[in-house]
Each structure stands twice: as C-alpha cells, then as structure tokens.
Coordinates of C-alpha atoms in Angstrom, one line a residue:
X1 CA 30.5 -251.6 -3.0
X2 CA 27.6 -253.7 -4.5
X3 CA 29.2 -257.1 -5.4
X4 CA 31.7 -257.8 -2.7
X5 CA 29.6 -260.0 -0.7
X6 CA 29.1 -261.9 -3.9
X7 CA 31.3 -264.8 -5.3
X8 CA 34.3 -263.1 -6.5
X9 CA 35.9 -260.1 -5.6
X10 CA 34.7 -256.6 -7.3
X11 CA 38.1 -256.6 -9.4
X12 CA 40.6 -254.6 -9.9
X13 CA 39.5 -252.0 -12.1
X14 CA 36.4 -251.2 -9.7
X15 CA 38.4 -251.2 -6.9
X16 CA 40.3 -248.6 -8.6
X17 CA 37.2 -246.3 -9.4
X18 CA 36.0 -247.3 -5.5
X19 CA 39.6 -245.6 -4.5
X20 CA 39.0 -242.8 -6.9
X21 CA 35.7 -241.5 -5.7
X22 CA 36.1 -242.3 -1.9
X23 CA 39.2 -240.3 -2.1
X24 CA 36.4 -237.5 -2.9
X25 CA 34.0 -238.5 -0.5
X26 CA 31.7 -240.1 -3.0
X27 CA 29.4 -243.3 -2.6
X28 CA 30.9 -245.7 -5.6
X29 CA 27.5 -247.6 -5.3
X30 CA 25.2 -244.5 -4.9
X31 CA 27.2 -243.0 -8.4
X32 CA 26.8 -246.2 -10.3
X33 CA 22.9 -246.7 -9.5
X34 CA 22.1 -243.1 -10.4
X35 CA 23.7 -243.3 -13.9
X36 CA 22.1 -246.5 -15.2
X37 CA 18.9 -245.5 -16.1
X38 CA 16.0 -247.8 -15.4
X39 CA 15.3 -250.6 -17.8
X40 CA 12.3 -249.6 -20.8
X41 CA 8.8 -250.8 -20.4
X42 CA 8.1 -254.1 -23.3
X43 CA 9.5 -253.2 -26.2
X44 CA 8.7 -254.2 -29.8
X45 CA 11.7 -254.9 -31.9
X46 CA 12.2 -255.1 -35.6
X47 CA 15.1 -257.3 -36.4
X48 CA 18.2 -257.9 -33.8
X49 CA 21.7 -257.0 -34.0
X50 CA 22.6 -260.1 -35.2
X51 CA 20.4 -260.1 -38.0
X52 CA 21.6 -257.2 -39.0
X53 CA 25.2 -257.4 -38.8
X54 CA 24.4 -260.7 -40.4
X55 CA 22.1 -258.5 -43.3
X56 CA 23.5 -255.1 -43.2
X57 CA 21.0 -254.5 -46.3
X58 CA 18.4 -254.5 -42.9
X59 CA 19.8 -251.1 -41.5
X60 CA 19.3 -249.5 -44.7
X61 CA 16.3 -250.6 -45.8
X62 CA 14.7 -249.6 -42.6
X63 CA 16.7 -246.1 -42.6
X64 CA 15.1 -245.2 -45.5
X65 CA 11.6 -246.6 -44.4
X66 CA 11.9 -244.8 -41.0
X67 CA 13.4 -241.4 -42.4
X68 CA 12.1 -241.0 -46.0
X69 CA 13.5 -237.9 -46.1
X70 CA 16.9 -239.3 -46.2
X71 CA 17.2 -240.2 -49.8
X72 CA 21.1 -239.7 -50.3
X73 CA 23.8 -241.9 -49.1
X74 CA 25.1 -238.9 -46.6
X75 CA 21.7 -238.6 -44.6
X76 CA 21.5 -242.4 -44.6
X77 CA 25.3 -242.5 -43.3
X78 CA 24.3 -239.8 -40.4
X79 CA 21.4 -241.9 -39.4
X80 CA 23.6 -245.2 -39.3
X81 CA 26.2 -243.4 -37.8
X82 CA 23.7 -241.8 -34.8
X83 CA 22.8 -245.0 -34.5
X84 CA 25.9 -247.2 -34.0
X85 CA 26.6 -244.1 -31.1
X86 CA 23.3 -245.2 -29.6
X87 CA 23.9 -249.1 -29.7
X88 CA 27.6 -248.0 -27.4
X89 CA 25.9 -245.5 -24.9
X90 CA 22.3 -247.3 -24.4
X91 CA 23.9 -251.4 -24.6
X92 CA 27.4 -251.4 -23.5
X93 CA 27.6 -247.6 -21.2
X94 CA 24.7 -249.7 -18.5
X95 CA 26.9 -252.9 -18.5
X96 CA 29.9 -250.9 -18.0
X97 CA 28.5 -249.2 -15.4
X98 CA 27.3 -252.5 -14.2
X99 CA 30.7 -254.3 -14.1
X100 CA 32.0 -251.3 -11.6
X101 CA 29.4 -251.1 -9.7
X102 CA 28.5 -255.3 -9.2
X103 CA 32.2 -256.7 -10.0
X104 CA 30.4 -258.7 -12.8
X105 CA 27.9 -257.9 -15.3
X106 CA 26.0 -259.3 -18.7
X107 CA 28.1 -259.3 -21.9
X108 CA 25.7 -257.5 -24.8
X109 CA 24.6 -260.4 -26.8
X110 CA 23.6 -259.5 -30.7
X111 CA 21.0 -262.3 -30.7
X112 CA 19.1 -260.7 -27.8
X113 CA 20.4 -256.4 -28.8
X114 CA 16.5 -255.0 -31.3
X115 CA 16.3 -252.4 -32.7
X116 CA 12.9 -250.5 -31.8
X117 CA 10.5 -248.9 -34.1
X118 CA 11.0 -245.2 -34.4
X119 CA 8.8 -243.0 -32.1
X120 CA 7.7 -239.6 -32.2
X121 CA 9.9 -238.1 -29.8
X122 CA 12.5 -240.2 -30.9
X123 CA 15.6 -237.6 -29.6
X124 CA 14.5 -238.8 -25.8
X125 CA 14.1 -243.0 -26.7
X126 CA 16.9 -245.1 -27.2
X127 CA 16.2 -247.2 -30.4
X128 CA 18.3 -250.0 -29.4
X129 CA 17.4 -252.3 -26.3
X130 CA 18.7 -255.5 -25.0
X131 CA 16.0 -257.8 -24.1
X132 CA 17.5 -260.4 -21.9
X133 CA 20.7 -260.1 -20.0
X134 CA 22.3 -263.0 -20.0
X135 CA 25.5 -264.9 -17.9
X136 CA 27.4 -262.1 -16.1
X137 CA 31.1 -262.3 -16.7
X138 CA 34.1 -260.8 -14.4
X139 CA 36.1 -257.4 -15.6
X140 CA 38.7 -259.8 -17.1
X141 CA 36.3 -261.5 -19.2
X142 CA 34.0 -258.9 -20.3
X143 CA 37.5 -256.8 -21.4
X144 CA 38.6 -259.7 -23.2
X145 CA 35.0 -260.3 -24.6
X146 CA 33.5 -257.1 -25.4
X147 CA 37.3 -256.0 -27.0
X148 CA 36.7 -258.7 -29.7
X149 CA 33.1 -258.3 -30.2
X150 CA 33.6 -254.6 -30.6
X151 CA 36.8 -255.7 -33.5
X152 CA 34.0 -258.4 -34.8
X153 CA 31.0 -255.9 -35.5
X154 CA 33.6 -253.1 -36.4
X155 CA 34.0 -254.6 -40.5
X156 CA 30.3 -254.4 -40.5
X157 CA 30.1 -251.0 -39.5
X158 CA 32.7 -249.7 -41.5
X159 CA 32.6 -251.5 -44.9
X160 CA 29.1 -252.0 -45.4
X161 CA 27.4 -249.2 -43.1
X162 CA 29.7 -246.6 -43.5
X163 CA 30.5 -245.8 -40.3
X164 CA 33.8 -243.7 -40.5
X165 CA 36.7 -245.0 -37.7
X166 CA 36.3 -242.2 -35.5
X167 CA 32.9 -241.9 -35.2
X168 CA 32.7 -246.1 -34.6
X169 CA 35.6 -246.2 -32.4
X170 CA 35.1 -242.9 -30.1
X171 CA 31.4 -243.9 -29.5
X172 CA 32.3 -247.6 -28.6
X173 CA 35.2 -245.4 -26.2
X174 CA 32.0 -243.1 -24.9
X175 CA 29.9 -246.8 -23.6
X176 CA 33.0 -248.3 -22.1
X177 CA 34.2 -244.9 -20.2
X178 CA 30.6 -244.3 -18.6
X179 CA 31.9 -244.9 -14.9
X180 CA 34.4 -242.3 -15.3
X181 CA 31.6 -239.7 -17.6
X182 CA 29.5 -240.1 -14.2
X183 CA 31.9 -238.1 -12.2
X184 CA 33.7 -236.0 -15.0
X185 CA 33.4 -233.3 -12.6
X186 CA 32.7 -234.7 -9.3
X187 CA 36.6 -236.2 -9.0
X188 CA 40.3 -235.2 -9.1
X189 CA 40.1 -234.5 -13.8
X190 CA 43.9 -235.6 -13.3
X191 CA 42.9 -238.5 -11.8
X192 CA 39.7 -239.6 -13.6
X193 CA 41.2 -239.1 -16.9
X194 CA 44.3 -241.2 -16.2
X195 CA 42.5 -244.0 -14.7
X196 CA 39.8 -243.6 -17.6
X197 CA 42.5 -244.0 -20.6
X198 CA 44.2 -246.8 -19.1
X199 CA 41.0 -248.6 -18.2
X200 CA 40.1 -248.4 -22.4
X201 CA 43.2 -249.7 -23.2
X202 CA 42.4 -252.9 -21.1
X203 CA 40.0 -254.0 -24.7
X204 CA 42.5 -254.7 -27.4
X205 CA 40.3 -252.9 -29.7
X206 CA 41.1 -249.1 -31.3
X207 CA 38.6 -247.1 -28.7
X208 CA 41.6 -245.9 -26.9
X209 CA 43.6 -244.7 -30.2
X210 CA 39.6 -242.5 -31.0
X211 CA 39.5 -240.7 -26.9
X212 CA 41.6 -238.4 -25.2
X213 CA 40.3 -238.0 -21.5
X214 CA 41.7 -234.4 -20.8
X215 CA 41.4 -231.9 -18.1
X216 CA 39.0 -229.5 -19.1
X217 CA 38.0 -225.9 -17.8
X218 CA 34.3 -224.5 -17.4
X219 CA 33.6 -221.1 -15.4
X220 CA 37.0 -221.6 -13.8
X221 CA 36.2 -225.1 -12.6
X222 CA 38.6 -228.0 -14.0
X223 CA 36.7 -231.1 -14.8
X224 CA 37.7 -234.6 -16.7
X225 CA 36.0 -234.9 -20.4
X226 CA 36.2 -238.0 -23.4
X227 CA 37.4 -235.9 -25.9
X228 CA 36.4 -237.7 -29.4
X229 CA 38.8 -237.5 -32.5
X230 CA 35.7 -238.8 -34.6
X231 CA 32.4 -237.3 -35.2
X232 CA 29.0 -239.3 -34.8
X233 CA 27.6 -237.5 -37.7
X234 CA 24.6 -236.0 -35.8
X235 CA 24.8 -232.1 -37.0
X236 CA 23.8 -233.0 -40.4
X237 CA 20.2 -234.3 -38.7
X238 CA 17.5 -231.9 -38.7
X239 CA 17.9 -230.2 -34.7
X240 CA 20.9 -232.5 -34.4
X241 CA 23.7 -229.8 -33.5
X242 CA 27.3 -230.8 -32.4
X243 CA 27.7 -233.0 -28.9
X244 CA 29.9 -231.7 -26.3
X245 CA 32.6 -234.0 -27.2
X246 CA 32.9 -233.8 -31.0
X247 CA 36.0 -234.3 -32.6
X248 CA 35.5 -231.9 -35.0
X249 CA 36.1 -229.2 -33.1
X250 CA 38.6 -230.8 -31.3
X251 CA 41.3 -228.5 -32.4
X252 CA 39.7 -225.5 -31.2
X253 CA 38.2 -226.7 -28.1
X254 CA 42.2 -228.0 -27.0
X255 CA 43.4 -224.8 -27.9
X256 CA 40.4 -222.5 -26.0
X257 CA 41.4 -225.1 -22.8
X258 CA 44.9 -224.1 -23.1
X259 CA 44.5 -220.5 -22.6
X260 CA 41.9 -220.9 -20.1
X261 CA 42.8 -220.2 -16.3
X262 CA 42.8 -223.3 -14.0
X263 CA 42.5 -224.2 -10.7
X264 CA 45.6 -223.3 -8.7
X265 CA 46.0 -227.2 -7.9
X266 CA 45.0 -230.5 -7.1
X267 CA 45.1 -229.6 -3.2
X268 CA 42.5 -226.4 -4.3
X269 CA 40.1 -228.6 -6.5
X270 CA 36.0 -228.7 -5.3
X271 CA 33.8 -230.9 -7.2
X272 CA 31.5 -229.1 -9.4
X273 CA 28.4 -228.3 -8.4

C-alpha cells in the first residue's frame, strides 16, 4: 500500500480496508488511485469557503445570480443544498480516499476550498475545488480534525443556509465513506458495511446517526450501499431526479431489499461485475 515506506505507518483504519480488499483479491492501491479523479485544470474562484461561511449572505446572493430562475426560498434551498453535497463528495470524498490509500493526507482548508463560476454543463463540473493542499495529517488527526470542522461549518449550513440535518449530515457521511463506496460491490457487503459504519463513527460528528451501510440486492447480486436518511434536495432541480441513495425512499427501498432473494452465503459471494 502506497504510504508504508513513508514516515509513519498507513494506520489502522487503512490497514483495515488493506485486509478487507486483499481478502477479495483486490489491489488497495490500484482501487484508491482509480477513484480519485484527477485534479481540475486552473480554476477561477469566486469567494472561498471561508468567506462564505464567514458571509453566508455570499451563497445566496450568488445562487440567485447564477440560477435566476430560482426566485423562491425552496429552489434557492435545493441549490444550497446540492451544493453543500458537492463541497463532501468533490473536497473531503479525494482526501478520504487519500488518507487510505497514503496513510496521511491534506485536511480541506476553508481559506484555500472556491467556489467556481457556474459552467454550461454544470451537472459533469464540480463547483467547488480546493486550490492548495496543504500539511497532511495521520488518520487520528484528520478524524479528530475534519469531525470538528464538519460540527464547526454545520451552524452555518443549517441556520443560515437552510440545509436540513439529513441532507448536511448524510452528504458529509457520503465524502468520508468513499473508500468503502469504491468497492460497494467488489467486497464481502457484510463486511464493507461493518467496517464502513464503524470507520464514520471514528469523527465525533452526527454523519453516522444520517447512514446506514446495508446489504443490498441487484439482479440477484448482494452488494454494500450508504443508505441516506436525508435527502440532498436535487429532484426539485430541473433534470435533477432522485440519487441512488436518497433517504426519501428509504422506506421503500429497505422493504423491496427485504423481500428480495440473496446470495446463499458469504462462502457463495462473487464480486460484481
């Protein structure tokens, strides 16, 4: 695994995952590299995180510049909301994968975290980037770290963005599980979803309380998914629609996986193909 020959060891939690996969015939390395996508081209930003947790005003002035259309509080909610989703799966999904895959990786760092200009094919671009990486810290420290950044931006979110619980806290759970949502069906679900839950209660912060990793059933192969008890907000976007993982259908999604038909066993179960 990348890292080892580094100062340090990998830690725990990666040897874990490392365990996990090789126990599948997996490369931990080879996994890690092929989910974080490459880093953007120069970017332009328009204000930082900071600025806006800092402002909040900053968010929805520029929602309403960028999407005129949205001219009620709900739309301008579902936009914050979409975003806050992006700012966990584009900033802190690569770190995490990061941290398993190097045994030590950047902490995201408001000052350096802009928010992009909208483009025209704005459903493929992530909006928020982090310019500058900054000192890596080990697992220990970036749980401890990112756990009370995640509680310090939360009041921000909620009280003067909107952002519902669920939909802040399940997205923030989506970034920090990424190492386990690269081989959701590729390991042992039991296994991957156990490992995954305990590993997001290592942050103190409520992301745990918003994701139920459960085994999960498609065409008769049992695979490991993040199901959210919150809901980003996205289906009330034009061509948003509902994400795999939306806890809004979470009753009826648990229930459909109940009366689907399994794998006989954990001995019987072939990664997905």
């Amino acid at each position: 695994m990348a890292g080892r020959g580094q100062a340090g060891s990998s830690g725990a939690w990666a040897e874990r995952y490392t365990r996990l996969l090789e126990s599948v015939g997996l490369s931990p390395e080879s996994v890690l590299t092929q989910a974080i996508q490459p880093s953007s081209n120069e970017r332009s930003g328009l204000f930082s995180l900071a600025q806006c947790l800092e402002n909040p005003a900053l968010l929805i002035d520029q929602m309403h510049t960028d999407y005129p259309h949205a001219t009620d509080a709900r739309s301008v909610r579902a936009r914050v909301s979409v975003l806050q989703q992006d700012l966990a799966l584009n900033i802190i999904d690569p770190l995490t994968l990061r941290l398993f895959r190097d045994g030590q990786a950047p902490l995201p760092d408001p000052r350096h975290i802009f928010l992009a200009p909208v483009e025209q094919e704005e459903a493929a671009t992530s909006r928020w980037f982090q310019a500058s990486g900054g000192s890596t810290v080990d697992e220990e420290n970036f749980a401890e770290s990112l756990g009370r950044q995640t509680r310090d931006w939360y009041p921000v979110f909620r009280h003067n963005l909107g952002v519902s619980p669920g939909a802040y806290w399940s997205s923030i759970g989506l970034g920090l599980g990424a190492p386990f949502s690269a081989v959701w069906n590729r390991a042992e679900p039991a296994a991957v979803c156990e490992l995954a839950q305990r590993w997001l209660a290592e942050f103190s912060n409520e992301a745990n309380q918003f994701i139920d990793w459960i085994p999960a059933v498609f065409d008769r192969q049992t695979t490991a998914i993040p199901q959210r008890k919150g809901c980003c907000l996205k289906y009330l976007l034009p061509g948003g629609g509902y994400c795999g993982t939306c806890g809004i259908y979470r009753k009826e999604r648990l229930a459909a996986f109940r009366h689907q038909q399994p794998n006989p066993g954990p001995d019987q179960w072939q990664p997905g193909r």
